[in-house]
PDB file of C-alpha atoms in Angstrom:
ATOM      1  CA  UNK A   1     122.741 126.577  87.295  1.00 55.00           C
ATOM      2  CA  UNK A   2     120.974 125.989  90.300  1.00 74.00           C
ATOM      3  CA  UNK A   3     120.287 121.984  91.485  1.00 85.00           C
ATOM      4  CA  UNK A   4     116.727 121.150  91.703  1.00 85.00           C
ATOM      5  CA  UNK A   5     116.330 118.966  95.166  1.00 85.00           C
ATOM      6  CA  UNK A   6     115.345 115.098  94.247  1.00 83.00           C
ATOM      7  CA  UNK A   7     113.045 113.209  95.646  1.00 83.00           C
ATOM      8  CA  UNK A   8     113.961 109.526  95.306  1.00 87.00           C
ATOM      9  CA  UNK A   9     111.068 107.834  96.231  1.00 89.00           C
ATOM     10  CA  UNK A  10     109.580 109.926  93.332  1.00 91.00           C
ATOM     11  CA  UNK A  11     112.620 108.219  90.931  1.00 90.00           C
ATOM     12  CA  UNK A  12     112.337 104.897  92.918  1.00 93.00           C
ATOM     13  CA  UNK A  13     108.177 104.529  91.665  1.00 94.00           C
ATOM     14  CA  UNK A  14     108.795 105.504  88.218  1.00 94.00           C
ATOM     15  CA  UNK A  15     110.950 102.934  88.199  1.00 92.00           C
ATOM     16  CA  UNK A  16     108.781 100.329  89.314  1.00 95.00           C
ATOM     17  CA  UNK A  17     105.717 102.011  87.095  1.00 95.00           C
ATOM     18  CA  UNK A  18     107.774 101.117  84.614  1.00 91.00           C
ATOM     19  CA  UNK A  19     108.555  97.794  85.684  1.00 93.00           C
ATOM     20  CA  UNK A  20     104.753  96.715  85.947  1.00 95.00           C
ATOM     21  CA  UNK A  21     103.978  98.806  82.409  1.00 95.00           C
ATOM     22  CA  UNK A  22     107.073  97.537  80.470  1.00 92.00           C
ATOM     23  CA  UNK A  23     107.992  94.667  81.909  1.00 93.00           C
ATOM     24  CA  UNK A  24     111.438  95.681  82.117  1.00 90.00           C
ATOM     25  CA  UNK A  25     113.816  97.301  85.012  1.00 89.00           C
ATOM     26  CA  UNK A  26     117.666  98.618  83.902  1.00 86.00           C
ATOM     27  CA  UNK A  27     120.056 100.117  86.882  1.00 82.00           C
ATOM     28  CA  UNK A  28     122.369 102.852  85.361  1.00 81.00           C
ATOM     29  CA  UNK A  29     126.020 101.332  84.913  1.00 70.00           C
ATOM     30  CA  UNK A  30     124.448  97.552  84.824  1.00 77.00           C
ATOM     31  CA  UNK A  31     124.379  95.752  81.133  1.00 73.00           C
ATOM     32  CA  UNK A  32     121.886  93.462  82.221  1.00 82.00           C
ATOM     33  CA  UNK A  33     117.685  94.148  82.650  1.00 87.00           C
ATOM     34  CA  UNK A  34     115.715  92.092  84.605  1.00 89.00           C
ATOM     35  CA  UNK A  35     112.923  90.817  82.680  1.00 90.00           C
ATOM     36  CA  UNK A  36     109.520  89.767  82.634  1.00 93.00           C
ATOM     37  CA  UNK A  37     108.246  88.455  86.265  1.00 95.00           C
ATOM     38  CA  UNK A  38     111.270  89.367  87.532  1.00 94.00           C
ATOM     39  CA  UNK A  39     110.871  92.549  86.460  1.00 93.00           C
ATOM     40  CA  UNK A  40     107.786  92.863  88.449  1.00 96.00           C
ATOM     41  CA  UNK A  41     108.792  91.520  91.321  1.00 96.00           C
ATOM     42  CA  UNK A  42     111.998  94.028  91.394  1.00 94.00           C
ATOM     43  CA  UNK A  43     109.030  96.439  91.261  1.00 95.00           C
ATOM     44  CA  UNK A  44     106.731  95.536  94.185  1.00 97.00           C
ATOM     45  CA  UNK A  45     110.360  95.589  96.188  1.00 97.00           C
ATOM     46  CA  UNK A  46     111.093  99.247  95.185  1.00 96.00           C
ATOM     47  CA  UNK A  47     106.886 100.049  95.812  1.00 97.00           C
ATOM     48  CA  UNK A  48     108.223  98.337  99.328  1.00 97.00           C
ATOM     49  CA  UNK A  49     111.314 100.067  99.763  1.00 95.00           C
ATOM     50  CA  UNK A  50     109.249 103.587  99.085  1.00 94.00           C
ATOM     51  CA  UNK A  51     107.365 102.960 101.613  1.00 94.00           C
ATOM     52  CA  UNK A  52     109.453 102.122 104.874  1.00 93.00           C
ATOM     53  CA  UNK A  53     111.152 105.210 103.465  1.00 88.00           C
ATOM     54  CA  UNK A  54     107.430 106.852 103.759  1.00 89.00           C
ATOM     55  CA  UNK A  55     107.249 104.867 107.187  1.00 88.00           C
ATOM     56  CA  UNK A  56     110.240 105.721 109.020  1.00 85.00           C
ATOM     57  CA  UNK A  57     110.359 109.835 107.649  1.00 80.00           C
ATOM     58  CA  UNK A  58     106.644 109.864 109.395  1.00 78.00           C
ATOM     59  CA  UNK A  59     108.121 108.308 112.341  1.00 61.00           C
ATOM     60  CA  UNK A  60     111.034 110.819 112.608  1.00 65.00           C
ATOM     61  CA  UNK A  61     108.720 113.692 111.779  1.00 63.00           C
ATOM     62  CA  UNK A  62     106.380 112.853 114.446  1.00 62.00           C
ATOM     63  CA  UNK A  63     108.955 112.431 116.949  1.00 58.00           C
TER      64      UNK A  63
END
């Protein structure tokens, strides 16, 4: 079997999509789920992590 390449920013906004949808965020290997508004606002940081990812690969690209 052959492994498919990832992209994580790809896994990091489903995350938050369903963070903002659901209202709930769970981390693989954690019991606990963040919740409500904190749920969202663990969202907006993984919509801002995804993009100084987007940020700094355009940066290196262009370099």
């Amino acid at each position: 079997m052959k492994d498919e390449p990832v992209d994580i920013r790809d896994v990091l906004l489903k995350m938050a999509g369903k963070a903002f949808i659901d209202k709930t965020v769970t981390f693989d290997g954690d019991p606990h789920a963040y919740t409500g508004e904190a749920a969202v606002k663990v969202g907006l940081d993984i919509v801002d992590l995804v993009e100084r990812f987007d940020r700094e690969f355009s940066y290196k690209k262009n370099k």
